Coordinates of C-alpha atoms in Angstrom, one line a residue:
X1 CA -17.3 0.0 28.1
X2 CA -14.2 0.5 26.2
X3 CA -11.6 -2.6 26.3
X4 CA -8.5 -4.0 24.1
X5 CA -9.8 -4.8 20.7
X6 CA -7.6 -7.5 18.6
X7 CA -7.4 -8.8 15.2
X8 CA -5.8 -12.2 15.5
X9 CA -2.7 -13.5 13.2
X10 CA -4.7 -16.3 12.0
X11 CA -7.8 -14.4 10.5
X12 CA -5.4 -12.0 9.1
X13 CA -3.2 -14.9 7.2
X14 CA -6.0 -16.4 6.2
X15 CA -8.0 -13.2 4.9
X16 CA -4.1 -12.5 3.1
X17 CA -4.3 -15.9 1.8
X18 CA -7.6 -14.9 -0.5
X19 CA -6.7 -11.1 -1.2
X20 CA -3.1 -9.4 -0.9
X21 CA -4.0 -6.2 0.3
X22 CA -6.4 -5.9 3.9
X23 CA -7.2 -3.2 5.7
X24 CA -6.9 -3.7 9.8
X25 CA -8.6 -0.5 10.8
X26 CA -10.0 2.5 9.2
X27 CA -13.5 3.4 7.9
X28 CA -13.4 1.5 4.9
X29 CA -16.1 1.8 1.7
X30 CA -15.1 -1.4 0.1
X31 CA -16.0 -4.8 1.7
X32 CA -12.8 -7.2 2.3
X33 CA -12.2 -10.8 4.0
X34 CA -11.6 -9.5 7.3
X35 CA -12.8 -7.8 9.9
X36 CA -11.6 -4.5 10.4
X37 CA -11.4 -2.1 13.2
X38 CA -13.5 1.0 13.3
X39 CA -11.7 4.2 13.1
X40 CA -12.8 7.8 11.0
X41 CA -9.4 8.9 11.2
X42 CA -6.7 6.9 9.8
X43 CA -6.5 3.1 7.6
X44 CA -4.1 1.0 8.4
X45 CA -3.5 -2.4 6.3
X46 CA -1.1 -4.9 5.3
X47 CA -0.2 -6.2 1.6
X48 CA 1.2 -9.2 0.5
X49 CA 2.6 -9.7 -2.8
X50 CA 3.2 -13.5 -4.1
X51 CA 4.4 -12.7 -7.0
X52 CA 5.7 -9.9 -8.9
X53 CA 3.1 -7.5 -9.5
X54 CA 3.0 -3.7 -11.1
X55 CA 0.6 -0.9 -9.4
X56 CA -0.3 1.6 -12.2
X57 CA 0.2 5.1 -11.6
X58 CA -2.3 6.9 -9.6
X59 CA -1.8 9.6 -6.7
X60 CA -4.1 10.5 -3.9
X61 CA -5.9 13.8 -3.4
X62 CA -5.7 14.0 0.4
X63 CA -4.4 11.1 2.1
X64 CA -0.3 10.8 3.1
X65 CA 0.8 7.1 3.0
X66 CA 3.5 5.9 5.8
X67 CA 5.1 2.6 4.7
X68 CA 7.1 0.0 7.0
X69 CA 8.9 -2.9 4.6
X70 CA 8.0 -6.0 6.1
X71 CA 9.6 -8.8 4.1
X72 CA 10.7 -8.1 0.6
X73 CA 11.8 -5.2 -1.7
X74 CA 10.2 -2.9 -4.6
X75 CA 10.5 -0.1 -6.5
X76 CA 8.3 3.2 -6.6
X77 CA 8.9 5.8 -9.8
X78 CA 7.6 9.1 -9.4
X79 CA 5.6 9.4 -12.2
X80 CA 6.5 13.7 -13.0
X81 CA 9.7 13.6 -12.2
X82 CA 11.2 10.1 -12.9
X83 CA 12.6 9.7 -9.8
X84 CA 13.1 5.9 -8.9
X85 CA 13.2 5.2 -5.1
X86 CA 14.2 1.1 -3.7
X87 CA 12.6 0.1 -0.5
X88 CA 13.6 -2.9 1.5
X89 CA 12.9 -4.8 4.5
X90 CA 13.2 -2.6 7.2
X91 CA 12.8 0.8 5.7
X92 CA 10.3 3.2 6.4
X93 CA 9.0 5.4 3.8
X94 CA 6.4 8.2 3.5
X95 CA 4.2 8.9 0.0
X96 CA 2.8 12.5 0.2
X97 CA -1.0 13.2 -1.4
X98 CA -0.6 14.4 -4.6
X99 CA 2.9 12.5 -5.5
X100 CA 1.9 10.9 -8.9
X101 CA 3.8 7.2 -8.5
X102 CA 3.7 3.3 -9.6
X103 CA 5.1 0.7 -7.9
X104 CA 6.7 -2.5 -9.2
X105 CA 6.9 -4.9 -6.4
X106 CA 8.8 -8.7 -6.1
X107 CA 7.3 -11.6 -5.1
X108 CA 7.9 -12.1 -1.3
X109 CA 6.7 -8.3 -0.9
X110 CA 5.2 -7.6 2.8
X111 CA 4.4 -4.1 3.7
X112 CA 2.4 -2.6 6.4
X113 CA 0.6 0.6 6.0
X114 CA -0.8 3.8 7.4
X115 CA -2.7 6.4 5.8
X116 CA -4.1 10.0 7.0
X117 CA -6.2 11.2 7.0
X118 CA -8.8 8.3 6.5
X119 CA -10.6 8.0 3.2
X120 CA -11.4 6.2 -0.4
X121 CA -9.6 9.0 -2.3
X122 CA -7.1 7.1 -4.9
X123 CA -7.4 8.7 -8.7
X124 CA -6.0 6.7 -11.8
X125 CA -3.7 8.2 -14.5
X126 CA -2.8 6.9 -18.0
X127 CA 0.4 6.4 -18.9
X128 CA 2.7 6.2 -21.7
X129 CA 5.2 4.1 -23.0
X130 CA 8.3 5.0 -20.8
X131 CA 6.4 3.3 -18.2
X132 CA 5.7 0.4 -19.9
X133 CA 9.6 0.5 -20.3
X134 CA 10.1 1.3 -16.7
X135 CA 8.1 -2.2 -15.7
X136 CA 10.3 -4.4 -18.0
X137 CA 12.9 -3.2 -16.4
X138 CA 12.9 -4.5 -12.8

């Protein structure tokens, strides 16, 4: 029998208090803290950011990202074209596969996230020092 399934505040604040980033439903690969909710077609997740932290650059091969801001504000640089883009609570932004991007995030950073189609499909890219430049800078 299907019914309302529900993930409740408390397990996910606590699950956010050990690990910033947690996946609320999606097929997932990796283990986590919480429990998650079955799905084949899309993840969704929240991340938390205490403190100012840097994502290196990395794109995905097949999987769109749809961001709401919860609390907070970063930066995103497209990594090909230098293009900087600020996000803030309240904004809603998309990050297309195959956009090549790092992220610099401030402390206080909340996001919830959606990404389609489902999968583990993140690659890593080197960088060079106009990055390294770019992450000083915020």
């Amino acid at each position: 029998m299907k019914k309302i399934e529900v993930i409740r505040s408390e397990n996910i604040e606590e699950a956010l208090s050990i690990s910033n980033r947690q996946y609320l439903v999606g097929n997932l690969a990796l283990p986590q803290e919480l429990d998650n909710l079955p799905d084949n077609h899309v993840e969704v997740g929240i991340t938390e950011y205490k403190k100012d932290t840097i994502e290196k650059p990395h794109y995905h091969k097949t999987t769109s990202e749809y961001v709401y801001v919860v609390e907070g504000e970063c930066k995103y640089i497209d990594v090909n074209t230098k293009e900087e883009t600020f996000v803030k609570k309240g904004d809603f932004f998309l990050i297309r596969k195959d956009i090549t991007y790092a992220q610099k995030s401030k402390a206080g950073l909340k996001l919830l996230f959606f990404k389609y189609p489902s999968g583990n499909d993140k690659v890593k890219v080197g960088y060079g020092g106009t990055l390294e430049e770019w992450y000083k800078e915020y």
